[in-house]
Amino acid sequence: MKTTWLASLLVTIFRGAVLGLVVTYLGGAMVEALTATPIVREPLKAMAVGIILAVMSGLLVTTHH
């Protein structure tokens, strides 16, 4: 079954958002544990950065594959 580019893009965006949140919360917990200073987590910015990186890496793979 062949997926359309739109479905592929939506999956990439979802994965990027989830990955951005996971990295933000795990990284934040690790920094807090190591430095004993609380940090402010910004989930919307983390999701945005994750989406941008996922889409850019997806474009890179499709153009060089």
Short mmCIF file of N, CA, C and O in Angstrom, two decimals, residues 4-5 8 12 17-18 21-25 28-29 31 38 45 54 58-60:
data_model
loop_
_atom_site.label_atom_id
_atom_site.label_comp_id
_atom_site.label_asym_id
_atom_site.label_seq_id
_atom_site.Cartn_x
_atom_site.Cartn_y
_atom_site.Cartn_z
N THR A 4 0.44 8.52 0.57
CA THR A 4 0.60 9.78 -0.15
C THR A 4 1.61 10.65 0.58
O THR A 4 1.97 10.41 1.73
N TRP A 5 2.07 11.68 -0.08
CA TRP A 5 3.06 12.57 0.53
C TRP A 5 2.46 13.32 1.71
O TRP A 5 3.16 13.63 2.66
N SER A 8 2.51 11.02 4.72
CA SER A 8 3.90 10.91 5.15
C SER A 8 4.34 12.17 5.90
O SER A 8 5.02 12.10 6.92
N THR A 12 5.46 12.49 9.83
CA THR A 12 6.74 13.12 10.17
C THR A 12 6.55 14.24 11.17
O THR A 12 7.32 14.37 12.13
N ALA A 17 7.09 16.20 16.72
CA ALA A 17 6.52 16.82 17.92
C ALA A 17 6.73 15.94 19.14
O ALA A 17 7.13 16.43 20.20
N VAL A 18 6.49 14.65 18.99
CA VAL A 18 6.67 13.73 20.12
C VAL A 18 8.14 13.66 20.51
O VAL A 18 8.48 13.72 21.71
N LEU A 21 9.18 16.76 22.46
CA LEU A 21 8.72 16.74 23.84
C LEU A 21 9.54 15.77 24.69
O LEU A 21 9.92 16.09 25.82
N VAL A 22 9.81 14.60 24.16
CA VAL A 22 10.58 13.60 24.91
C VAL A 22 11.98 14.13 25.22
O VAL A 22 12.45 14.04 26.37
N VAL A 23 12.63 14.70 24.23
CA VAL A 23 13.99 15.23 24.45
C VAL A 23 13.96 16.37 25.46
O VAL A 23 14.83 16.45 26.33
N THR A 24 12.95 17.23 25.38
CA THR A 24 12.87 18.34 26.31
C THR A 24 12.69 17.86 27.75
O THR A 24 13.38 18.33 28.65
N TYR A 25 11.78 16.93 27.96
CA TYR A 25 11.52 16.50 29.33
C TYR A 25 12.63 15.61 29.89
O TYR A 25 13.02 15.76 31.04
N GLY A 28 15.66 17.92 30.32
CA GLY A 28 15.43 18.82 31.45
C GLY A 28 15.57 18.10 32.78
O GLY A 28 16.15 18.64 33.73
N ALA A 29 15.05 16.89 32.86
CA ALA A 29 15.18 16.12 34.11
C ALA A 29 16.64 15.80 34.39
O ALA A 29 17.09 15.84 35.55
N VAL A 31 19.31 17.55 33.40
CA VAL A 31 20.00 18.78 33.80
C VAL A 31 19.65 19.14 35.24
O VAL A 31 20.51 19.53 36.02
N PRO A 38 16.33 24.27 39.06
CA PRO A 38 15.13 24.05 38.24
C PRO A 38 15.22 24.82 36.92
O PRO A 38 15.74 25.93 36.87
N LYS A 45 7.69 25.26 22.22
CA LYS A 45 8.94 25.49 21.48
C LYS A 45 9.63 24.17 21.18
O LYS A 45 10.19 23.99 20.10
N ALA A 54 12.49 17.33 12.09
CA ALA A 54 11.98 16.12 11.43
C ALA A 54 11.66 16.37 9.97
O ALA A 54 11.99 15.55 9.10
N GLY A 58 13.61 14.78 6.84
CA GLY A 58 12.83 14.04 5.85
C GLY A 58 13.08 14.55 4.44
O GLY A 58 13.20 13.76 3.50
N LEU A 59 13.16 15.86 4.30
CA LEU A 59 13.46 16.43 2.98
C LEU A 59 14.86 16.06 2.52
O LEU A 59 15.09 15.78 1.35
N LEU A 60 15.79 16.05 3.46
CA LEU A 60 17.16 15.69 3.12
C LEU A 60 17.24 14.25 2.64
O LEU A 60 17.93 13.95 1.65
#
